[in-house]
Each structure stands twice: as structure tokens, then as C-alpha cells.
């Protein structure tokens, strides 16, 4: 992906080596596959050799019985070639897929280590590409690169040794040419392809980005008659990718051509060496066909190596993207000797707390806040004032300066998961997994009984909705199940939170993406269901804050005002302005239900007689 | 997954020249391989059985070397022809899909899932390489080459010809049988695979939630489980395809072995000549190779064919509105008659019923809860969506027409539109369009034509943001990057409004123009709306704040159809039930 600046620890590993290491638990299975593959290829080479010998010997018109062994061998090799190839593919692919799972777990561990703050700048699509597409691409490493090359080396070794036994000079020449085909040609192809590939990734990236932009802005581009221009742009970028494709094809073509030249050189050289030997009587005539035809078959085995070299170049990008994740420093360092967090919640205290996402640009500064057990505290302010940063710090997703103590324990000294045992979070767009509603809720407490899950769903006031679903709480939701509205989504997340039964709950803009009436209804449910908990409500909507024990107003990363509702309203400023705007909105909520549906009614409008 | 999809072949038309080159190169290569076999067997036979020395065979060996050089050149040529053959076809497909997705508009199958469609357009179509570059040319070669080889063998030895001629047709027969047997199984397993990759997406998206509940680390087990299902389903597919290759390979190699042993034994009995035997031995595998390659290339092309299937789903979705009629210039009256919009994949209508007449110089406010069809109404007016029932009649210059009969591009040119979630792209889809490019998009210039600055300033002023842009050092050159170039959400909203106003329009459609605006910006937008109507435009505005309703001449309320209750209604119902319970004294029911 171009355009993403990845902060790194400065440690540069070798991506391809790292990729291999994380798949290498399967090395013995892969070695077995390599051997099976070598047997298959060797059978193919030997098949031609044995057939050639059979015919050469037969031409000397010996008793037919003396040919039986050779005839059986030919038939056996024909069989073994196919069977060994089949076995190699089964064993090799199975091992490669096992390695893939292992690699994917490694990548997931990195994501888990960094989530959510450390990977925020990657974007969801990019992370998915790393976990799915890049990991899948790694399949090429064993299957298209290591196995073909390893078996080509083994077969070349065996064939050359056999040739040396027949005719040392011919063996030597074929050996040298094998090295060319095994190493030099792939290296040349790799070198040629590497330049094109280095430009290919950014060119592909530009094309993808333009296509995504065109798709995102489809309504605008169509409505404003710009579709033609957008298509033309895609065509230009596509041309660029195509011309790079042609260069890669050129590299591959050169590799293929070189391979055949080397094959021709080997066959011609074998003839040039062996024919005088036959004349001189140092080589039996019956072996001439074998000495000439074995190289022909051997270099056919190596014909796939230029493609392997290209695959290696194409894999580099994926390997680098996977390795990059390991180089991103953790957003929060886990302490070596964590202090335990007390089991009873005794309050949260922030003293001179500051935090930043980008070094040098503080998102929060000098925040003081004291939340005592049982309190409802609201943190308000316009978007960008640092509210969500506060939630990230409290959840241990972002490091901070100053002091944050949870029940008396400094949060940075505690193990992240241990501290989070005491905290619950309901965020603006809680994630609902593609599974049943009950399973989604059970993430809060995996060992909860069905009754406890039902109680949590009831407290989140989902019971009427569940009754309308085909399978109640067992209904699957998400991509493969029924669609869930924004309000229902947040309520499922609330049930999850209630089931987890955390003493201190952070509500981070829980109604952000909901329309007015749905948002209000959700806030009322929250107030009821969380009445006996300690709550920190982060919001820019002010409805229902009259009851809060304390309201803290943030502006540009600092606390600009604090007090109860009446005090802030009296003080004027952002809070008062926002409050009156919301009152306006409630007027609207009163007006709309009185109108008829689907039919326009005249309205005094500009006369202003509202 | 048809091996020869006529729709894919249509796209091969444009690249026919390269496909022909690929086939010709392949055919010439086959002839040269036959010559190579002849030369090789000649040289070997003359030395072994006729006692020839190096001097006698030197010319043959030189010719042989020349044959290899020619083959090398042809291999290089073949690669070039192959990549060019697929490049053109791929480009046409890619362009066609982008064009069609844009023509279908936001309700089309492509724009609904932009991420997936983007992958399809880029990586999916790239996967067709295997189809155009390898499979198609090989398909032709698989017919030509075996016949050529067979004829050559026929000139040498009848029995070998019979062996090859009998076994050769078994290969395509086997391929088709195996293909038929495995197709449903393979299809089912590809479906499972797409479900599994959906799980990974789910996991990545849910990572913050899992971490908040301390469940993130334990997901390693889930990944392992998904991974092992991924492996077992994929291996299920692969086992089938490996087994079919095994069958084909066995058939081919055993047939070759049969030929080899048969000529060997007959040679020993003096029934055929040594040169013939060696020549036939070298030729036999060449008869089977092209057919086996077809099978191999077909497996490689399978991924591309899967993508092609989805590409054609998009390409075959008809563009909703398409007439030729052009309404005369002048103020436009819009009459919406009993409009209803349903999508085939949804149970509830997107818009239940709407009837309204919007006249020039008036403001129609559309209000109501989410899911009531407010944005759908605007989408119908823009021609992105066709009505399921009812119709829209537009009148101008004394004529009237059904919206469905209009030339949609001309009609859209008369509309100023602010979508609910606006993007601000430049027409060239560059990463960071300048403010002038982004706002100028609304002025509908031709390719490469710059919109005059004063028009952009007029639009900015009309949207009440001109002074704020003048106050910036970079002004119209401001780069609108992913973060909005330093503009606030409210300012970006007004820039989108300015874009809508960048050319005079008879119809103005605004979807929640004051969302996320502070009171001052809201006032600016409200007066812009009033100004548009005063100048004679027909204004339809989706409103969610009282300030906009204050300037409306009529209000249309739209609500979701059917038994769906809003949470608010549920609460009211519940409260009512509680009070009833209290009033009857007790909870005896």
C-alpha cells in the first residue's frame, strides 16, 4: 500500500527469511514433499532414458527375454511418475496450508498486540489484506518457489552423477549447464522482473485507489456527469500496469528462451562428446541415446524455474507487508512485572494526564478528573476535542503521561487485560460478529448460562425485537444473517457489556450514528440498565445530562469547564449553544409525528408563522 | 464456470490478432519439435547402427542446435503474445465494469459493496490472465498439434498410430467426466472459502471489541480452527483436481510407455526399423502434452472464471432509466404520483408511498424517521433507482414527460444535488484534489477543461463559505486530502453544497444539508436554500432541523412501512401497558 507511513522500531528484518521462519514448523513435511517431487521428476527423466535404452538395445536384436526388465522398468516409471507427482502435491499442499495457518496466527498476534491504536492508521481494508491476501500469497513460497527448485536440484544431481558414470566429460558439461539453468537463468529473470515489480506495486496501488475512489463517489460522478472522465482516468492507470505486465512477460520470455537454449546446448554438447566416444569405443553404442536424451528430459524439469523466480519477486511485497507489522512499536508497553489491580472498584483518578497519537501533537493535555464509585460523569465537547482519546487511554489502548490510577493502581504498571477486567466499553459503532445474537452477547462472559444471556438482552430492552426474529436470540446476525439496525446493534453491545458485569463503564458516543428518536431511546435504556454502575459517558449530545453528577467539557484537548448541567448552561459557551440546538431538534421530534405520511401538506414556510 | 463462455469470448475479439499469433507460434513450435525428434533420432541411429563418426553427423547436430535456437525465440515470442492477448481483453473488461458501475449509480450491485467490487475489478480481472493468455490458445493447439503428430507417426508406424489414436480421445472424455462429477462439489467448496475469508474480516473489524473484553488473545484458537477448516476445504477441492491430473497423467504416460515397449519388442523381432522406433518414441509424448496442458491451464484459469462470473453479474444488470426525450429549458415542475420503491432482496419497501407536486420557486421539505425513504426519493428523481409503482411526471416549457422517458444525462445536468454522505473527489480521481477541482466537478466541464475561477467563487459564496476560503492562504488550491485539508466537517459540508451550486440548476435536491453544522453555518445554508427558490428553482430538501422547515412551502413526511415499530413507539406502548396494569390494580396477567 502506498501512502501509509508506518512507524517502525527502526529494526529491519529480512522479510522473506522471516516469512519462511514463521512457516517452517512444516519443514519435515515439506522435505518429504520435495523428495516425492524429486522422485516424480526423476521418474520422468528416467522414463525417457529407459525407453531410449530399451529401443537401442532392441535394435541389436537380442533375445526378447533380455528386454523384459527394461520393458517392466519403463512401465513402472510411467506409473511411478504420475503417482509420485500426486503424492507430492497432496503432502506439499497440506504442509503449505498448515504453514499458512501458523503464519496467519503470527500475523494475528501482531494485530492483537497493536490493536486498536497501533493499527488505526492502516485502515481496515489494508489490515484485512495483510491477514488474508498477503498470508495467502505466502503459499507460493513453499509450493511455487522452494519445492520446484529443491526437486530440480536433486534430479539434476542424480542425472549428472549417472551421466558422469557413463561419460565423465558429458556429465561435467551437463553439470555446468545445470548450474546455469538452476541459478543463473532464474537470477537473471528475477533481476529483470524485480525492477518492473518494484514499480508494479505502486502502479497497482494507484489503480486500486482510483477504482475505490470512483466506486465510493459513484453517486457524485454519475450525477455530475463526470463518469466518462473517471473511466478515462482508470484507463490511463490501467495502461501503466499493462506496460509493466509486458515487462514481466518479457523477463519470463527471456527466461523461457534461455532455458531452451541451455537445453539445446546440453543436447548438442552431449552428442558432440559422446559420438567420438562411441567411435573410439569408450562408450557402448547402446548408451548413446541415453547420454543424449537424459539432458533433454532433465532440462524440461527445470523449465518452470524462471516462473519460480518471478513468483519470488512477486511475493516480496507481501512478505514486506507482513514483516512491517512486527516492526511497528506497541502503542502501550506491557510492564515486565505488572502490579495487580484491586478486585473492588475504588474509583478512577486522572492527574495531569496527557496523551498523543502522533508524537509532538498532544491530543489531551493536563487533564484532571476524579470519578468515585457510583457516580455518573459526562465528558462533553465538540468532535476533535480529545474525548475518544480519553476512552483509548482509560482502556489501555494508548500510553499517557501524568497519572491515571484505577482503584489506586497506576494503569501503566498493570497488565492491560487485568486492568480491562474492571472496565467495560460501549463504543460508537460496537462490532457485531457474524454469529448468533446470544454468542455475540456471550463474548462478555463466555461461561454465562442461557438465562443470564436472556436477562442481559432483556435489560438492554431487546426482548420485543427478539420475539420478532425467526430463532430469537439464536438468530444469526451480520454478513450471513439478518440485518441489524444501528439501534439494535448498540443494544446487543449493551447486553454484552451488562453480561460482562464490569463495575466501571465507559460509554463512548454510544448514540453517535443513530437518528434522534432511536438515540434518545437508547440513552434512556442505558440510564436505566446502568443505574447502579460507575459510568463515564463521553458524548457531544447533551440530552439527559441534567442527572449527571459531574460534566467535564473538553475543548482542543484540555478541560475548559466543569460542573453540573445548570452551572454549565449558565456559563454560556459551547455547552449552552449545543444545548439550545438540541432543544430545537426536539421541537422537530414533536412536530413530525403530527404530520400525515406519504402526502405533502402546505406549510406556512417563509411567512414564519410557526 | 463454463470452459468456453461466449461472453468471455466476446472480449477476446479485440485481442484476436494476439491470440492468432499465440496459436501460430504454438503450432510452429510443434512442427519444430517434430523436426527436432527427426534430427535427434537420425543422429543417434546413424552413429549406433550405421557406424557413422562425428564428421558424418556434424551437420545434423548443427541443424539440431539451430532448431533449439528457433524454439527459444518462439518461446520468447509466445510469452509476449500471450500477455498482450490478455492485456487488451482485461483492459476492456475493467473499463466496461467501471463504466457500467458508474452508469448504474449508487443503487447498483457494484456500488453497494465498493471494497469487494474494487477487488473484483483489480485482482479478480487480473486472474483472467490464465484464461486469455494460456487457456484459449492452448485449446486451439490441443486440436491442431495432436493431429499433426498423429499424421507424422502414421507415416512411420501403424500400430503406434493406433495406440495413440485410441488413447488420445480418452483424455478429453475423462476431463469432461471428471469435470461434471466434481463441479457441484467444487462450487460448494468455493462458497465455503468465501465464508471463511468473511470470518477473518469479521475478526479484524471486531478486534477492538475483543480486546476490550479481554478475549483477543484467545482468538488464536479460533484462527487455528478457521485455518484448519480452510485447509481441509481447500484440500477437498485440490484432492479432486489432483486426482483428475493423476488420471490424465497416468493415461498419458502409460500410453507413451505402451508405445515405447511395443516398438521396442517389435524392433527386437525385426518387425520395424531402428530409426522409426526412436523417432516414434520421441514423438509420442508430444501428442499428449497439448491436451494435458489444456487441463492444467483450465485449473489455473478457474479463479479468473469465478471472478468473470461476478463481473458479468454487474455487466448484465440493466441501467434503470434510459430514454431519449429532452425536456425544454425553463423552470421545472415535478409531480410524484403514488411512488413506491422496492428492492428485490429486501422484505420492506425502501419507499412506501409518496405523493407530492413540487413547483418552481418553492421549497419542499421532506421529513421523517430513518428508513422512511427520504434519500430513496432523491435517488429516484436522479434516475439512480426505478420506481416499482407510481411514476414521476416532469413539466417544463409547456411540455410534460415521464421521468423514465428522459435522456438521463441531460436531466441530471439540470439538477443541483447534495448527497447525504458527500465525497469530494476530483474528476481525475487523484489522491488529493484541489478545492477548485472538487467544487468544479459540479460545473460538469469536459475532460481537461478548467472551470473559470469566478464560477467557483460564486458557488462558494452561494453556499456561504466563500469568505472562509478567502481567509485561507491556499484558497482554491487547498488540497482536500483524506483528512479534509484542514476544513471542518461543517465546512466540507458547505463545500459539497457549493459543488452542487457550481452551475445554475432548475431542480435542487439537498439531503440533510445542515447535518453536522454549527448554528452560524446552518444559517448560511438556510439562506442559500431560500435564495435558490427565490430565483425560481424547484427545491426539494430532506430536513431534520427546524431552521430548514422554517423556509419550506410544503412538508412531505415519509416513514418506514409495515409493522416495524420505532424504539420510541415501543417505549410508549410499554408505558401505556404499565399504566393500564397499575390502573387495574396488580399484575395478575
PDB file of N, CA and C in Angstrom, chain A residues 380 540-547 551 553 565-566 568-570 572-587, chain B residues 519:
ATOM      1  N   UNK A 380     -17.936  15.983  27.738  1.00  0.00           N
ATOM      2  CA  UNK A 380     -18.569  16.502  26.527  1.00  0.00           C
ATOM      3  C   UNK A 380     -17.596  17.410  25.778  1.00  0.00           C
ATOM      4  N   UNK A 540     -21.244  14.123  22.568  1.00  0.00           N
ATOM      5  CA  UNK A 540     -21.408  15.533  22.211  1.00  0.00           C
ATOM      6  C   UNK A 540     -22.887  15.884  22.156  1.00  0.00           C
ATOM      7  N   UNK A 541     -23.742  14.892  22.497  1.00  0.00           N
ATOM      8  CA  UNK A 541     -25.166  15.183  22.615  1.00  0.00           C
ATOM      9  C   UNK A 541     -25.474  15.344  24.091  1.00  0.00           C
ATOM     10  N   UNK A 542     -26.274  16.317  24.414  1.00  0.00           N
ATOM     11  CA  UNK A 542     -26.376  16.699  25.823  1.00  0.00           C
ATOM     12  C   UNK A 542     -27.662  16.239  26.490  1.00  0.00           C
ATOM     13  N   UNK A 543     -28.520  15.549  25.740  1.00  0.00           N
ATOM     14  CA  UNK A 543     -29.782  15.129  26.333  1.00  0.00           C
ATOM     15  C   UNK A 543     -29.530  14.188  27.520  1.00  0.00           C
ATOM     16  N   UNK A 544     -30.256  14.398  28.590  1.00  0.00           N
ATOM     17  CA  UNK A 544     -30.170  13.502  29.734  1.00  0.00           C
ATOM     18  C   UNK A 544     -29.032  13.796  30.679  1.00  0.00           C
ATOM     19  N   UNK A 545     -28.270  14.857  30.407  1.00  0.00           N
ATOM     20  CA  UNK A 545     -27.121  15.122  31.268  1.00  0.00           C
ATOM     21  C   UNK A 545     -27.516  15.892  32.533  1.00  0.00           C
ATOM     22  N   UNK A 546     -28.803  16.287  32.633  1.00  0.00           N
ATOM     23  CA  UNK A 546     -29.227  17.003  33.837  1.00  0.00           C
ATOM     24  C   UNK A 546     -28.947  16.162  35.081  1.00  0.00           C
ATOM     25  N   UNK A 547     -28.986  14.825  34.916  1.00  0.00           N
ATOM     26  CA  UNK A 547     -28.849  13.946  36.078  1.00  0.00           C
ATOM     27  C   UNK A 547     -27.388  13.623  36.399  1.00  0.00           C
ATOM     28  N   UNK A 551     -20.125  17.105  34.911  1.00  0.00           N
ATOM     29  CA  UNK A 551     -19.929  17.224  33.471  1.00  0.00           C
ATOM     30  C   UNK A 551     -18.606  17.932  33.244  1.00  0.00           C
ATOM     31  N   UNK A 553     -16.214  19.554  30.314  1.00  0.00           N
ATOM     32  CA  UNK A 553     -16.213  19.959  28.915  1.00  0.00           C
ATOM     33  C   UNK A 553     -14.781  20.052  28.407  1.00  0.00           C
ATOM     34  N   UNK A 565     -25.056  20.396  35.165  1.00  0.00           N
ATOM     35  CA  UNK A 565     -25.753  20.906  33.989  1.00  0.00           C
ATOM     36  C   UNK A 565     -26.115  22.387  34.108  1.00  0.00           C
ATOM     37  N   UNK A 566     -26.751  22.758  35.221  1.00  0.00           N
ATOM     38  CA  UNK A 566     -27.223  24.140  35.359  1.00  0.00           C
ATOM     39  C   UNK A 566     -26.051  25.116  35.330  1.00  0.00           C
ATOM     40  N   UNK A 568     -23.107  24.779  33.861  1.00  0.00           N
ATOM     41  CA  UNK A 568     -22.530  24.938  32.527  1.00  0.00           C
ATOM     42  C   UNK A 568     -23.469  25.718  31.621  1.00  0.00           C
ATOM     43  N   UNK A 569     -24.773  25.504  31.788  1.00  0.00           N
ATOM     44  CA  UNK A 569     -25.754  26.217  30.975  1.00  0.00           C
ATOM     45  C   UNK A 569     -25.675  27.708  31.276  1.00  0.00           C
ATOM     46  N   UNK A 570     -25.522  28.018  32.548  1.00  0.00           N
ATOM     47  CA  UNK A 570     -25.444  29.415  32.961  1.00  0.00           C
ATOM     48  C   UNK A 570     -24.164  30.066  32.455  1.00  0.00           C
ATOM     49  N   UNK A 572     -22.799  29.758  29.660  1.00  0.00           N
ATOM     50  CA  UNK A 572     -22.774  30.024  28.209  1.00  0.00           C
ATOM     51  C   UNK A 572     -21.754  29.141  27.525  1.00  0.00           C
ATOM     52  N   UNK A 573     -21.187  29.581  26.403  1.00  0.00           N
ATOM     53  CA  UNK A 573     -20.156  28.803  25.716  1.00  0.00           C
ATOM     54  C   UNK A 573     -20.723  27.658  24.908  1.00  0.00           C
ATOM     55  N   UNK A 574     -19.846  26.727  24.532  1.00  0.00           N
ATOM     56  CA  UNK A 574     -20.208  25.627  23.633  1.00  0.00           C
ATOM     57  C   UNK A 574     -21.376  24.828  24.199  1.00  0.00           C
ATOM     58  N   UNK A 575     -21.309  24.558  25.500  1.00  0.00           N
ATOM     59  CA  UNK A 575     -22.317  23.705  26.118  1.00  0.00           C
ATOM     60  C   UNK A 575     -23.715  24.299  25.944  1.00  0.00           C
ATOM     61  N   UNK A 576     -23.849  25.582  26.255  1.00  0.00           N
ATOM     62  CA  UNK A 576     -25.162  26.223  26.170  1.00  0.00           C
ATOM     63  C   UNK A 576     -25.646  26.249  24.718  1.00  0.00           C
ATOM     64  N   UNK A 577     -24.745  26.587  23.796  1.00  0.00           N
ATOM     65  CA  UNK A 577     -25.098  26.673  22.379  1.00  0.00           C
ATOM     66  C   UNK A 577     -25.629  25.329  21.883  1.00  0.00           C
ATOM     67  N   UNK A 578     -24.900  24.283  22.229  1.00  0.00           N
ATOM     68  CA  UNK A 578     -25.259  22.941  21.799  1.00  0.00           C
ATOM     69  C   UNK A 578     -26.598  22.533  22.416  1.00  0.00           C
ATOM     70  N   UNK A 579     -26.768  22.899  23.659  1.00  0.00           N
ATOM     71  CA  UNK A 579     -27.997  22.542  24.361  1.00  0.00           C
ATOM     72  C   UNK A 579     -29.214  23.131  23.658  1.00  0.00           C
ATOM     73  N   UNK A 580     -29.131  24.412  23.280  1.00  0.00           N
ATOM     74  CA  UNK A 580     -30.295  25.038  22.664  1.00  0.00           C
ATOM     75  C   UNK A 580     -30.544  24.474  21.265  1.00  0.00           C
ATOM     76  N   UNK A 581     -29.478  24.110  20.562  1.00  0.00           N
ATOM     77  CA  UNK A 581     -29.639  23.476  19.247  1.00  0.00           C
ATOM     78  C   UNK A 581     -30.404  22.167  19.398  1.00  0.00           C
ATOM     79  N   UNK A 582     -30.113  21.463  20.487  1.00  0.00           N
ATOM     80  CA  UNK A 582     -30.800  20.184  20.692  1.00  0.00           C
ATOM     81  C   UNK A 582     -32.270  20.386  21.047  1.00  0.00           C
ATOM     82  N   UNK A 583     -32.534  21.456  21.766  1.00  0.00           N
ATOM     83  CA  UNK A 583     -33.923  21.744  22.093  1.00  0.00           C
ATOM     84  C   UNK A 583     -34.701  21.959  20.791  1.00  0.00           C
ATOM     85  N   UNK A 584     -34.076  22.687  19.845  1.00  0.00           N
ATOM     86  CA  UNK A 584     -34.634  22.870  18.509  1.00  0.00           C
ATOM     87  C   UNK A 584     -35.027  21.533  17.895  1.00  0.00           C
ATOM     88  N   UNK A 585     -34.079  20.594  17.987  1.00  0.00           N
ATOM     89  CA  UNK A 585     -34.267  19.299  17.379  1.00  0.00           C
ATOM     90  C   UNK A 585     -35.443  18.568  18.018  1.00  0.00           C
ATOM     91  N   UNK A 586     -35.609  18.812  19.309  1.00  0.00           N
ATOM     92  CA  UNK A 586     -36.726  18.154  19.981  1.00  0.00           C
ATOM     93  C   UNK A 586     -38.058  18.749  19.556  1.00  0.00           C
ATOM     94  N   UNK A 587     -38.034  20.046  19.232  1.00  0.00           N
ATOM     95  CA  UNK A 587     -39.243  20.657  18.663  1.00  0.00           C
ATOM     96  C   UNK A 587     -39.655  19.871  17.436  1.00  0.00           C
TER      97      UNK A 587
ATOM     98  N   UNK B 519     -24.646  26.524  14.410  1.00  0.00           N
ATOM     99  CA  UNK B 519     -25.761  27.434  14.073  1.00  0.00           C
ATOM    100  C   UNK B 519     -25.400  28.466  13.003  1.00  0.00           C
TER     101      UNK B 519
END
